[in-house]
Amino acid sequence: MKHIAIGILGAAALGFAASAASADTLSDVKAKGFVQCGVNTGLAGFSAPNDKGEWTGIDVDFCRAVAAAVFGDGTKVKFTGLSAKDRFTALQSGEIDILSRNTTWTINRDTALGLNFAGVTYYDGQGFMINSKKLPGVNSALQLSGAAICVQSGTTTELNLADYFKANKMEYNPVVFEKFEEANAAYDAGRCDAYTTDQSGLYAVRLQMASPNDHVVLPEIISKEPLGPSVRQGDDKWFDIVKWTYYALLDAEEAGVTQANVDEMKNSDNPDIKRLLGTEAETKIGTDLGVSNDWVVNIVKATGNYGEIFERNVGSGSPLKIARGINALWTKGGLQYGMPIR
Amino acid sequence: MSQEVIHEATPQRASLLYDPRVRGIVFQVVLVALLALGIWWIVDNTIENLRRSHIATGFGFLKGRAGFDIANTLIDYSSDNSYGRALVVGILNTAIVAITGIITATIIGFLVGIGRLSNNWLIRKLATVYIEIFRNIPPLLVILFWYQGVLALLPNVRDSIGLPFGSFLNNRGFYFPRMVWSDGAWLVAVGLAAGVVLSWYVARRARARQMATGQQFPVFLTSVALIVGMPLLGFALAGFPLTFEFPQKGTFNLTGGVNVKPEFLSLYLALSFYTAAFIAEIVRAGIVGVPKGQTEAFSALGLRSGQGLRLVVIPQAMRIIIPPLTSQYLNLTKNSSLAVAIGYPDLYAIGGTILNQTGQAIEVVVIFMVVYLGISILTSLFMNWFNTKMALKER
Ligand SMILES: N[C@@H](CCC(=O)N[C@@H](CS)C(=O)NCC(=O)O)C(=O)O
């Protein structure tokens, strides 16, 4: 009953909030003095509170970068933890300004749900995890016919799962939970033979299991999961700021601008770097975007460039130890490609 | 002439202002107008906002391909079916857990309620403890207790607990053989129907005879014999057209047979046990509410205490019991939406998934409200009908 009440409230918020979904998010954000950012309630590497109670993760840092672009201060951001199911309503109703919650960019979300995706902060794909102690013979997802599979509802994950088993003419028993913790607990308790979600999520879930080393991620990747931040449709200015924050993070990495050397780089003679850091004479790049001209300096000071964010949260500097892989810059054989700032 | 009319009208007009009836009507008209205005404002605002935020609207999405699978389905369903059919699956799942829950809760509730009035000290105390425990725990906790505290601790598939008749119990639920009927099975159904009709006829005749002659007839035993015997006869005549499909160990799970999943079991058990505690109190209050004089009266008439309870006390107690019982049934149905916590695909869980996949928040919430309201109204109508049937007929 309580759930229904929340649902109704959500729908009501959507309906009533005449001003919330205003078309000028930038002014609203400036008036409030902070960016309200919707993140995951707890997915290691993407957004989770650390032992000091501070939010950490790629998705969290992306919002800090936006706050730094707007305010010159990466701390002017507040986070709202959202379940997979509540996330879109929260954005549509104006409760949050950005949705940065390991959310897959799909055409349905980009159109029918009224979202605009600003970029792909992490190229992911869906995989399966099993307990190798309980299922020693299984080393491929194609052996999972007849298995019970734990999955979270309201995700692309449950759709891909259905398609994959159908395409391979296999049967399975879906065990579908609304909450992450419930799905994890059920899998750990042996209710399901396998767990499925984005591969990055599998690594995070694995660390939360009673004995992580018993669990293996199967090699198959069954879908494309481009995860990225999104905003409401109908506000091009705000969309631009979020989109170019993403490109700025990539361009900074490509130009070798890091948290440590950004002040030094301001003296660079390289025209690319001068444009990037707003040190070109009479530059209007930042102000045209609606922020200050040293916006990229502020971003990099707050969070570091894309590579630094990656390594700190999910890469070598984190317990997840995920390799850059396809998330490397295009210059290093990956897919991350920042549009030119000029 | 006008003089007179004015003379007459003036006091009337003055009194119109103070006439409570006129005032009442005016207030009601104003209230309805305000309400209509308010609703119009909300609807208009909503439509405008949805348009401005480029969100699709309307119920057309129900025809779209659902794309997700559902574990417990009472009707055929696959991810190729529509969102609409997925919703029907959810509604049926809500209905089945509500109906089975209501039946079980009523049985436990009556037993415990009568137990509280027992002369046996132990039974009385046990009933009291049961009621106090379950009445004071939130239903969600009772559900989680069954799910995580009981069913999740059962052994895994490999070490399934074997039960009689080829049934098994493990942490994937309860498995029992499926009945597979072959040719001629319709004779069994015919036998059952015949048994029911005959018992009804016997009961009618027996009552008429008792009214006329005072002679009694063992109606209950005869009915049982007819209802069990006739289908058996049909079964034998058709040459025993029944085989069983037993659950067997597959690679991962038991395959074949019927599997009652732990999600359903824990929701069903929790709702039954929880609601039964309230029903027990209602039953106790109903029985206590029948004046002691009635008991004395039936003893004086020479009825045995069992007969008296059945013929005199319970019919009167039912009058007190049924109205609050209805609201317990409604509570149970609404509490079933807590299913979402353990992944049982009821209307609320499936609707939530659809809401998320399509973004049609308002439409889905409207469907929620209509369906839950519909179920509640149906339950109330049925119980009201039952209530009038049970009400004392003044003669
Ligand atoms: N990328 C997928 C899945 C996103 C998702 O919600 N994944 C789950 C499993 S890793 C999750 O983050 N759960 C955390 C939570 O709900 O708190 C989508 O956008 O639908």
PDB file of N, CA, C and O in Angstrom, chain A residues 1 3-4 8 15-16 18 84-85 108 112-114 134 143 145-146 153-155 158-159 162 166 172-174 176-178 182 190-191 193 233, chain B residues 42 46 49 52 54-56 65 67 69 71 80 147 158 171-172 252-253 262-263 337 340-343 348 352-353 356-359 365 372:
ATOM      1  N   MET A   1       0.840  -1.193   0.000  1.00  0.00           N
ATOM      2  CA  MET A   1       0.000   0.000   0.000  1.00  0.00           C
ATOM      3  C   MET A   1       0.880   1.250   0.000  1.00  0.00           C
ATOM      4  O   MET A   1       0.615   2.205  -0.692  1.00  0.00           O
ATOM      5  N   HIS A   3       3.768   1.514  -1.121  1.00  0.00           N
ATOM      6  CA  HIS A   3       4.373   1.668  -2.442  1.00  0.00           C
ATOM      7  C   HIS A   3       3.426   2.373  -3.388  1.00  0.00           C
ATOM      8  O   HIS A   3       3.826   3.218  -4.171  1.00  0.00           O
ATOM      9  N   ILE A   4       2.154   1.981  -3.291  1.00  0.00           N
ATOM     10  CA  ILE A   4       1.192   2.596  -4.188  1.00  0.00           C
ATOM     11  C   ILE A   4       1.123   4.086  -3.890  1.00  0.00           C
ATOM     12  O   ILE A   4       1.122   4.917  -4.796  1.00  0.00           O
ATOM     13  N   ILE A   8       1.653   7.087  -6.447  1.00  0.00           N
ATOM     14  CA  ILE A   8       0.676   8.143  -6.709  1.00  0.00           C
ATOM     15  C   ILE A   8       1.323   9.508  -6.497  1.00  0.00           C
ATOM     16  O   ILE A   8       1.166  10.415  -7.308  1.00  0.00           O
ATOM     17  N   GLY A  15       2.370  15.565 -12.351  1.00  0.00           N
ATOM     18  CA  GLY A  15       1.230  16.299 -12.869  1.00  0.00           C
ATOM     19  C   GLY A  15       1.192  17.728 -12.380  1.00  0.00           C
ATOM     20  O   GLY A  15       0.997  18.653 -13.154  1.00  0.00           O
ATOM     21  N   PHE A  16       1.398  17.907 -11.081  1.00  0.00           N
ATOM     22  CA  PHE A  16       1.161  19.216 -10.495  1.00  0.00           C
ATOM     23  C   PHE A  16       2.297  20.189 -10.760  1.00  0.00           C
ATOM     24  O   PHE A  16       2.084  21.366 -10.928  1.00  0.00           O
ATOM     25  N   ALA A  18       3.972  22.405 -11.942  1.00  0.00           N
ATOM     26  CA  ALA A  18       3.890  23.249 -13.123  1.00  0.00           C
ATOM     27  C   ALA A  18       5.213  23.936 -13.385  1.00  0.00           C
ATOM     28  O   ALA A  18       5.640  24.087 -14.516  1.00  0.00           O
ATOM     29  N   ALA A  84      16.336   1.860  -9.587  1.00  0.00           N
ATOM     30  CA  ALA A  84      16.185   1.782 -11.041  1.00  0.00           C
ATOM     31  C   ALA A  84      14.794   2.262 -11.433  1.00  0.00           C
ATOM     32  O   ALA A  84      14.599   2.906 -12.457  1.00  0.00           O
ATOM     33  N   LYS A  85      13.824   1.969 -10.592  1.00  0.00           N
ATOM     34  CA  LYS A  85      12.436   2.225 -10.933  1.00  0.00           C
ATOM     35  C   LYS A  85      12.044   3.701 -10.773  1.00  0.00           C
ATOM     36  O   LYS A  85      11.214   4.191 -11.530  1.00  0.00           O
ATOM     37  N   ASN A 108      14.182   4.296 -26.651  1.00  0.00           N
ATOM     38  CA  ASN A 108      12.925   4.448 -25.924  1.00  0.00           C
ATOM     39  C   ASN A 108      13.046   5.524 -24.849  1.00  0.00           C
ATOM     40  O   ASN A 108      12.175   6.370 -24.688  1.00  0.00           O
ATOM     41  N   ALA A 112      10.358   8.324 -25.911  1.00  0.00           N
ATOM     42  CA  ALA A 112       9.093   8.217 -25.174  1.00  0.00           C
ATOM     43  C   ALA A 112       9.211   8.719 -23.743  1.00  0.00           C
ATOM     44  O   ALA A 112       8.264   9.267 -23.183  1.00  0.00           O
ATOM     45  N   LEU A 113      10.366   8.524 -23.115  1.00  0.00           N
ATOM     46  CA  LEU A 113      10.505   8.936 -21.725  1.00  0.00           C
ATOM     47  C   LEU A 113      10.917  10.397 -21.577  1.00  0.00           C
ATOM     48  O   LEU A 113      11.017  10.906 -20.468  1.00  0.00           O
ATOM     49  N   GLY A 114      11.173  11.049 -22.711  1.00  0.00           N
ATOM     50  CA  GLY A 114      11.444  12.483 -22.654  1.00  0.00           C
ATOM     51  C   GLY A 114      12.813  12.836 -22.105  1.00  0.00           C
ATOM     52  O   GLY A 114      13.001  13.893 -21.505  1.00  0.00           O
ATOM     53  N   LYS A 134      29.083 -23.877  -6.392  1.00  0.00           N
ATOM     54  CA  LYS A 134      27.842 -24.644  -6.524  1.00  0.00           C
ATOM     55  C   LYS A 134      27.677 -25.223  -7.920  1.00  0.00           C
ATOM     56  O   LYS A 134      27.041 -26.248  -8.109  1.00  0.00           O
ATOM     57  N   GLN A 143      25.214 -22.484 -21.155  1.00  0.00           N
ATOM     58  CA  GLN A 143      24.898 -23.678 -20.369  1.00  0.00           C
ATOM     59  C   GLN A 143      23.814 -23.399 -19.339  1.00  0.00           C
ATOM     60  O   GLN A 143      23.495 -24.260 -18.531  1.00  0.00           O
ATOM     61  N   SER A 145      20.632 -23.016 -19.544  1.00  0.00           N
ATOM     62  CA  SER A 145      19.241 -23.385 -19.818  1.00  0.00           C
ATOM     63  C   SER A 145      18.625 -24.079 -18.608  1.00  0.00           C
ATOM     64  O   SER A 145      19.194 -25.020 -18.068  1.00  0.00           O
ATOM     65  N   GLY A 146      17.479 -23.575 -18.169  1.00  0.00           N
ATOM     66  CA  GLY A 146      16.788 -24.149 -17.014  1.00  0.00           C
ATOM     67  C   GLY A 146      17.155 -23.501 -15.700  1.00  0.00           C
ATOM     68  O   GLY A 146      16.609 -23.860 -14.659  1.00  0.00           O
ATOM     69  N   SER A 153      14.251  -5.394 -11.562  1.00  0.00           N
ATOM     70  CA  SER A 153      13.198  -4.946 -12.477  1.00  0.00           C
ATOM     71  C   SER A 153      13.399  -3.495 -12.874  1.00  0.00           C
ATOM     72  O   SER A 153      14.118  -2.749 -12.225  1.00  0.00           O
ATOM     73  N   GLY A 154      12.741  -3.100 -13.955  1.00  0.00           N
ATOM     74  CA  GLY A 154      12.816  -1.713 -14.408  1.00  0.00           C
ATOM     75  C   GLY A 154      14.139  -1.398 -15.071  1.00  0.00           C
ATOM     76  O   GLY A 154      14.524  -0.246 -15.181  1.00  0.00           O
ATOM     77  N   THR A 155      14.859  -2.415 -15.505  1.00  0.00           N
ATOM     78  CA  THR A 155      16.165  -2.197 -16.118  1.00  0.00           C
ATOM     79  C   THR A 155      16.151  -2.708 -17.548  1.00  0.00           C
ATOM     80  O   THR A 155      15.280  -3.493 -17.930  1.00  0.00           O
ATOM     81  N   GLU A 158      16.598  -6.765 -17.588  1.00  0.00           N
ATOM     82  CA  GLU A 158      15.592  -7.825 -17.642  1.00  0.00           C
ATOM     83  C   GLU A 158      15.060  -8.015 -19.063  1.00  0.00           C
ATOM     84  O   GLU A 158      14.639  -9.113 -19.418  1.00  0.00           O
ATOM     85  N   LEU A 159      15.143  -6.966 -19.869  1.00  0.00           N
ATOM     86  CA  LEU A 159      14.708  -7.093 -21.266  1.00  0.00           C
ATOM     87  C   LEU A 159      15.730  -7.889 -22.079  1.00  0.00           C
ATOM     88  O   LEU A 159      15.383  -8.786 -22.838  1.00  0.00           O
ATOM     89  N   ALA A 162      15.542 -11.623 -21.324  1.00  0.00           N
ATOM     90  CA  ALA A 162      14.452 -12.310 -22.023  1.00  0.00           C
ATOM     91  C   ALA A 162      14.836 -12.554 -23.476  1.00  0.00           C
ATOM     92  O   ALA A 162      14.653 -13.655 -24.008  1.00  0.00           O
ATOM     93  N   LYS A 166      15.534 -16.230 -25.339  1.00  0.00           N
ATOM     94  CA  LYS A 166      14.636 -16.530 -26.440  1.00  0.00           C
ATOM     95  C   LYS A 166      15.453 -16.805 -27.706  1.00  0.00           C
ATOM     96  O   LYS A 166      15.229 -17.795 -28.395  1.00  0.00           O
ATOM     97  N   TYR A 172      14.408 -20.320 -18.785  1.00  0.00           N
ATOM     98  CA  TYR A 172      14.966 -19.911 -17.496  1.00  0.00           C
ATOM     99  C   TYR A 172      13.828 -19.479 -16.590  1.00  0.00           C
ATOM    100  O   TYR A 172      12.713 -19.223 -17.055  1.00  0.00           O
ATOM    101  N   ASN A 173      14.113 -19.420 -15.304  1.00  0.00           N
ATOM    102  CA  ASN A 173      13.135 -18.909 -14.342  1.00  0.00           C
ATOM    103  C   ASN A 173      13.596 -17.549 -13.866  1.00  0.00           C
ATOM    104  O   ASN A 173      14.564 -17.459 -13.124  1.00  0.00           O
ATOM    105  N   PRO A 174      12.928 -16.481 -14.284  1.00  0.00           N
ATOM    106  CA  PRO A 174      13.344 -15.174 -13.797  1.00  0.00           C
ATOM    107  C   PRO A 174      12.920 -14.996 -12.345  1.00  0.00           C
ATOM    108  O   PRO A 174      11.810 -15.393 -11.973  1.00  0.00           O
ATOM    109  N   VAL A 176      12.645 -11.835 -10.107  1.00  0.00           N
ATOM    110  CA  VAL A 176      12.781 -10.402 -10.379  1.00  0.00           C
ATOM    111  C   VAL A 176      12.558  -9.578  -9.120  1.00  0.00           C
ATOM    112  O   VAL A 176      11.520  -9.702  -8.470  1.00  0.00           O
ATOM    113  N   PHE A 177      13.526  -8.755  -8.779  1.00  0.00           N
ATOM    114  CA  PHE A 177      13.407  -7.914  -7.591  1.00  0.00           C
ATOM    115  C   PHE A 177      13.428  -6.451  -7.989  1.00  0.00           C
ATOM    116  O   PHE A 177      14.064  -6.073  -8.962  1.00  0.00           O
ATOM    117  N   GLU A 178      12.760  -5.657  -7.183  1.00  0.00           N
ATOM    118  CA  GLU A 178      12.782  -4.226  -7.464  1.00  0.00           C
ATOM    119  C   GLU A 178      14.057  -3.607  -6.913  1.00  0.00           C
ATOM    120  O   GLU A 178      14.607  -2.686  -7.474  1.00  0.00           O
ATOM    121  N   GLU A 182      17.857  -6.673  -2.468  1.00  0.00           N
ATOM    122  CA  GLU A 182      17.034  -7.874  -2.414  1.00  0.00           C
ATOM    123  C   GLU A 182      17.522  -8.893  -3.436  1.00  0.00           C
ATOM    124  O   GLU A 182      17.619 -10.090  -3.141  1.00  0.00           O
ATOM    125  N   GLY A 190      21.262 -18.380  -2.571  1.00  0.00           N
ATOM    126  CA  GLY A 190      21.078 -19.571  -3.387  1.00  0.00           C
ATOM    127  C   GLY A 190      19.703 -19.688  -4.009  1.00  0.00           C
ATOM    128  O   GLY A 190      19.352 -20.726  -4.555  1.00  0.00           O
ATOM    129  N   ARG A 191      18.923 -18.613  -3.952  1.00  0.00           N
ATOM    130  CA  ARG A 191      17.599 -18.659  -4.592  1.00  0.00           C
ATOM    131  C   ARG A 191      17.746 -18.773  -6.111  1.00  0.00           C
ATOM    132  O   ARG A 191      16.885 -19.304  -6.774  1.00  0.00           O
ATOM    133  N   ASP A 193      20.487 -19.482  -9.595  1.00  0.00           N
ATOM    134  CA  ASP A 193      21.743 -20.081 -10.020  1.00  0.00           C
ATOM    135  C   ASP A 193      22.682 -19.026 -10.567  1.00  0.00           C
ATOM    136  O   ASP A 193      23.894 -19.167 -10.481  1.00  0.00           O
ATOM    137  N   GLN A 233      14.208  16.727 -21.693  1.00  0.00           N
ATOM    138  CA  GLN A 233      14.125  17.371 -23.003  1.00  0.00           C
ATOM    139  C   GLN A 233      13.601  18.792 -22.862  1.00  0.00           C
ATOM    140  O   GLN A 233      12.999  19.143 -21.867  1.00  0.00           O
TER     141      GLN A 233
ATOM    142  N   ILE B  42      -6.139  20.109 -12.176  1.00  0.00           N
ATOM    143  CA  ILE B  42      -5.079  19.101 -12.090  1.00  0.00           C
ATOM    144  C   ILE B  42      -4.892  18.413 -13.438  1.00  0.00           C
ATOM    145  O   ILE B  42      -3.771  18.288 -13.949  1.00  0.00           O
ATOM    146  N   THR B  46      -1.637  18.644 -15.779  1.00  0.00           N
ATOM    147  CA  THR B  46      -0.888  17.427 -16.041  1.00  0.00           C
ATOM    148  C   THR B  46      -0.657  17.254 -17.533  1.00  0.00           C
ATOM    149  O   THR B  46       0.465  17.015 -17.976  1.00  0.00           O
ATOM    150  N   ASN B  49       1.835  19.727 -18.775  1.00  0.00           N
ATOM    151  CA  ASN B  49       3.203  19.420 -18.351  1.00  0.00           C
ATOM    152  C   ASN B  49       3.795  18.255 -19.108  1.00  0.00           C
ATOM    153  O   ASN B  49       4.964  18.251 -19.458  1.00  0.00           O
ATOM    154  N   ARG B  52       4.747  19.423 -22.406  1.00  0.00           N
ATOM    155  CA  ARG B  52       5.947  20.244 -22.384  1.00  0.00           C
ATOM    156  C   ARG B  52       7.196  19.423 -22.137  1.00  0.00           C
ATOM    157  O   ARG B  52       8.273  19.751 -22.587  1.00  0.00           O
ATOM    158  N   HIS B  54       7.664  16.441 -23.204  1.00  0.00           N
ATOM    159  CA  HIS B  54       7.812  15.486 -24.300  1.00  0.00           C
ATOM    160  C   HIS B  54       7.671  14.049 -23.841  1.00  0.00           C
ATOM    161  O   HIS B  54       8.425  13.180 -24.257  1.00  0.00           O
ATOM    162  N   ILE B  55       6.738  13.811 -22.928  1.00  0.00           N
ATOM    163  CA  ILE B  55       6.514  12.445 -22.477  1.00  0.00           C
ATOM    164  C   ILE B  55       5.270  11.912 -23.183  1.00  0.00           C
ATOM    165  O   ILE B  55       4.256  12.595 -23.253  1.00  0.00           O
ATOM    166  N   ALA B  56       5.395  10.710 -23.704  1.00  0.00           N
ATOM    167  CA  ALA B  56       4.259  10.117 -24.412  1.00  0.00           C
ATOM    168  C   ALA B  56       3.100   9.901 -23.441  1.00  0.00           C
ATOM    169  O   ALA B  56       3.307   9.629 -22.265  1.00  0.00           O
ATOM    170  N   ARG B  65       4.886  -4.526 -27.205  1.00  0.00           N
ATOM    171  CA  ARG B  65       5.489  -5.779 -26.767  1.00  0.00           C
ATOM    172  C   ARG B  65       6.147  -5.566 -25.409  1.00  0.00           C
ATOM    173  O   ARG B  65       6.918  -4.634 -25.219  1.00  0.00           O
ATOM    174  N   GLY B  67       8.347  -7.559 -23.604  1.00  0.00           N
ATOM    175  CA  GLY B  67       9.790  -7.743 -23.661  1.00  0.00           C
ATOM    176  C   GLY B  67      10.420  -8.311 -22.413  1.00  0.00           C
ATOM    177  O   GLY B  67      11.583  -8.663 -22.422  1.00  0.00           O
ATOM    178  N   ASP B  69      10.153 -11.156 -19.023  1.00  0.00           N
ATOM    179  CA  ASP B  69       9.520 -12.409 -18.624  1.00  0.00           C
ATOM    180  C   ASP B  69       8.975 -12.306 -17.215  1.00  0.00           C
ATOM    181  O   ASP B  69       9.416 -11.475 -16.426  1.00  0.00           O
ATOM    182  N   ALA B  71       7.860 -14.761 -13.806  1.00  0.00           N
ATOM    183  CA  ALA B  71       8.081 -16.101 -13.274  1.00  0.00           C
ATOM    184  C   ALA B  71       6.769 -16.848 -13.041  1.00  0.00           C
ATOM    185  O   ALA B  71       6.583 -17.956 -13.527  1.00  0.00           O
ATOM    186  N   ASP B  80       6.954 -11.954 -25.669  1.00  0.00           N
ATOM    187  CA  ASP B  80       6.381 -11.426 -26.911  1.00  0.00           C
ATOM    188  C   ASP B  80       4.973 -10.883 -26.723  1.00  0.00           C
ATOM    189  O   ASP B  80       4.445 -10.211 -27.606  1.00  0.00           O
ATOM    190  N   TYR B 147      10.111 -15.389   3.995  1.00  0.00           N
ATOM    191  CA  TYR B 147      10.956 -15.485   2.802  1.00  0.00           C
ATOM    192  C   TYR B 147      12.411 -15.730   3.159  1.00  0.00           C
ATOM    193  O   TYR B 147      13.032 -16.669   2.673  1.00  0.00           O
ATOM    194  N   ARG B 158      19.961 -29.865  -4.756  1.00  0.00           N
ATOM    195  CA  ARG B 158      20.593 -31.186  -4.680  1.00  0.00           C
ATOM    196  C   ARG B 158      20.175 -31.943  -3.422  1.00  0.00           C
ATOM    197  O   ARG B 158      20.010 -33.145  -3.432  1.00  0.00           O
ATOM    198  N   ASN B 171      14.950 -24.794  -1.473  1.00  0.00           N
ATOM    199  CA  ASN B 171      14.916 -23.322  -1.439  1.00  0.00           C
ATOM    200  C   ASN B 171      14.402 -22.703  -2.735  1.00  0.00           C
ATOM    201  O   ASN B 171      14.390 -21.494  -2.891  1.00  0.00           O
ATOM    202  N   ARG B 172      13.967 -23.514  -3.666  1.00  0.00           N
ATOM    203  CA  ARG B 172      13.305 -23.003  -4.863  1.00  0.00           C
ATOM    204  C   ARG B 172      11.790 -23.191  -4.754  1.00  0.00           C
ATOM    205  O   ARG B 172      11.068 -22.980  -5.706  1.00  0.00           O
ATOM    206  N   PHE B 252      19.798 -27.685 -13.181  1.00  0.00           N
ATOM    207  CA  PHE B 252      19.797 -26.643 -12.159  1.00  0.00           C
ATOM    208  C   PHE B 252      18.687 -26.847 -11.142  1.00  0.00           C
ATOM    209  O   PHE B 252      18.912 -26.812  -9.947  1.00  0.00           O
ATOM    210  N   ASN B 253      17.467 -27.054 -11.656  1.00  0.00           N
ATOM    211  CA  ASN B 253      16.311 -27.132 -10.776  1.00  0.00           C
ATOM    212  C   ASN B 253      15.632 -28.468 -10.976  1.00  0.00           C
ATOM    213  O   ASN B 253      15.996 -29.236 -11.844  1.00  0.00           O
ATOM    214  N   PRO B 262       8.846 -19.952  -3.807  1.00  0.00           N
ATOM    215  CA  PRO B 262       8.926 -19.405  -2.442  1.00  0.00           C
ATOM    216  C   PRO B 262       8.353 -17.997  -2.341  1.00  0.00           C
ATOM    217  O   PRO B 262       7.872 -17.602  -1.278  1.00  0.00           O
ATOM    218  N   GLU B 263       8.403 -17.243  -3.448  1.00  0.00           N
ATOM    219  CA  GLU B 263       7.859 -15.879  -3.404  1.00  0.00           C
ATOM    220  C   GLU B 263       6.354 -15.930  -3.128  1.00  0.00           C
ATOM    221  O   GLU B 263       5.834 -15.197  -2.291  1.00  0.00           O
ATOM    222  N   SER B 337       0.193  -6.036  -2.038  1.00  0.00           N
ATOM    223  CA  SER B 337       1.123  -5.252  -2.856  1.00  0.00           C
ATOM    224  C   SER B 337       2.508  -5.186  -2.217  1.00  0.00           C
ATOM    225  O   SER B 337       3.461  -4.754  -2.848  1.00  0.00           O
ATOM    226  N   VAL B 340       6.123  -6.833  -3.677  1.00  0.00           N
ATOM    227  CA  VAL B 340       7.229  -6.260  -4.425  1.00  0.00           C
ATOM    228  C   VAL B 340       8.550  -6.437  -3.670  1.00  0.00           C
ATOM    229  O   VAL B 340       9.609  -6.572  -4.268  1.00  0.00           O
ATOM    230  N   ALA B 341       8.477  -6.535  -2.338  1.00  0.00           N
ATOM    231  CA  ALA B 341       9.705  -6.658  -1.538  1.00  0.00           C
ATOM    232  C   ALA B 341      10.386  -8.001  -1.735  1.00  0.00           C
ATOM    233  O   ALA B 341      11.575  -8.137  -1.492  1.00  0.00           O
ATOM    234  N   ILE B 342       9.631  -9.018  -2.139  1.00  0.00           N
ATOM    235  CA  ILE B 342      10.243 -10.337  -2.288  1.00  0.00           C
ATOM    236  C   ILE B 342      10.167 -10.822  -3.724  1.00  0.00           C
ATOM    237  O   ILE B 342      10.427 -11.984  -4.005  1.00  0.00           O
ATOM    238  N   GLY B 343       9.821  -9.932  -4.638  1.00  0.00           N
ATOM    239  CA  GLY B 343       9.864 -10.317  -6.038  1.00  0.00           C
ATOM    240  C   GLY B 343       8.750 -11.236  -6.482  1.00  0.00           C
ATOM    241  O   GLY B 343       8.920 -11.989  -7.435  1.00  0.00           O
ATOM    242  N   TYR B 348       1.131  -4.900  -8.624  1.00  0.00           N
ATOM    243  CA  TYR B 348       1.930  -3.727  -8.327  1.00  0.00           C
ATOM    244  C   TYR B 348       3.353  -3.862  -8.876  1.00  0.00           C
ATOM    245  O   TYR B 348       3.908  -2.915  -9.441  1.00  0.00           O
ATOM    246  N   GLY B 352       4.739  -1.705 -11.928  1.00  0.00           N
ATOM    247  CA  GLY B 352       5.919  -0.879 -11.685  1.00  0.00           C
ATOM    248  C   GLY B 352       6.952  -1.058 -12.785  1.00  0.00           C
ATOM    249  O   GLY B 352       7.562  -0.100 -13.258  1.00  0.00           O
ATOM    250  N   THR B 353       7.147  -2.309 -13.190  1.00  0.00           N
ATOM    251  CA  THR B 353       8.092  -2.576 -14.266  1.00  0.00           C
ATOM    252  C   THR B 353       7.641  -1.891 -15.553  1.00  0.00           C
ATOM    253  O   THR B 353       8.429  -1.248 -16.244  1.00  0.00           O
ATOM    254  N   ASN B 356       8.198   1.706 -15.504  1.00  0.00           N
ATOM    255  CA  ASN B 356       9.587   2.066 -15.716  1.00  0.00           C
ATOM    256  C   ASN B 356      10.025   1.900 -17.159  1.00  0.00           C
ATOM    257  O   ASN B 356      10.786   2.709 -17.685  1.00  0.00           O
ATOM    258  N   GLN B 357       9.559   0.829 -17.800  1.00  0.00           N
ATOM    259  CA  GLN B 357       9.988   0.589 -19.179  1.00  0.00           C
ATOM    260  C   GLN B 357       9.341   1.574 -20.137  1.00  0.00           C
ATOM    261  O   GLN B 357       9.918   1.908 -21.165  1.00  0.00           O
ATOM    262  N   THR B 358       8.131   2.021 -19.837  1.00  0.00           N
ATOM    263  CA  THR B 358       7.435   2.890 -20.780  1.00  0.00           C
ATOM    264  C   THR B 358       7.417   4.348 -20.337  1.00  0.00           C
ATOM    265  O   THR B 358       7.148   5.226 -21.145  1.00  0.00           O
ATOM    266  N   GLY B 359       7.634   4.589 -19.042  1.00  0.00           N
ATOM    267  CA  GLY B 359       7.573   5.947 -18.537  1.00  0.00           C
ATOM    268  C   GLY B 359       6.154   6.482 -18.408  1.00  0.00           C
ATOM    269  O   GLY B 359       5.961   7.654 -18.118  1.00  0.00           O
ATOM    270  N   VAL B 365      -0.470   4.377 -12.834  1.00  0.00           N
ATOM    271  CA  VAL B 365      -1.037   4.613 -11.501  1.00  0.00           C
ATOM    272  C   VAL B 365      -2.566   4.621 -11.557  1.00  0.00           C
ATOM    273  O   VAL B 365      -3.234   4.104 -10.665  1.00  0.00           O
ATOM    274  N   TYR B 372      -7.336  -1.945  -7.994  1.00  0.00           N
ATOM    275  CA  TYR B 372      -7.474  -2.198  -6.552  1.00  0.00           C
ATOM    276  C   TYR B 372      -8.859  -1.779  -6.072  1.00  0.00           C
ATOM    277  O   TYR B 372      -9.480  -2.455  -5.252  1.00  0.00           O
TER     278      TYR B 372
END
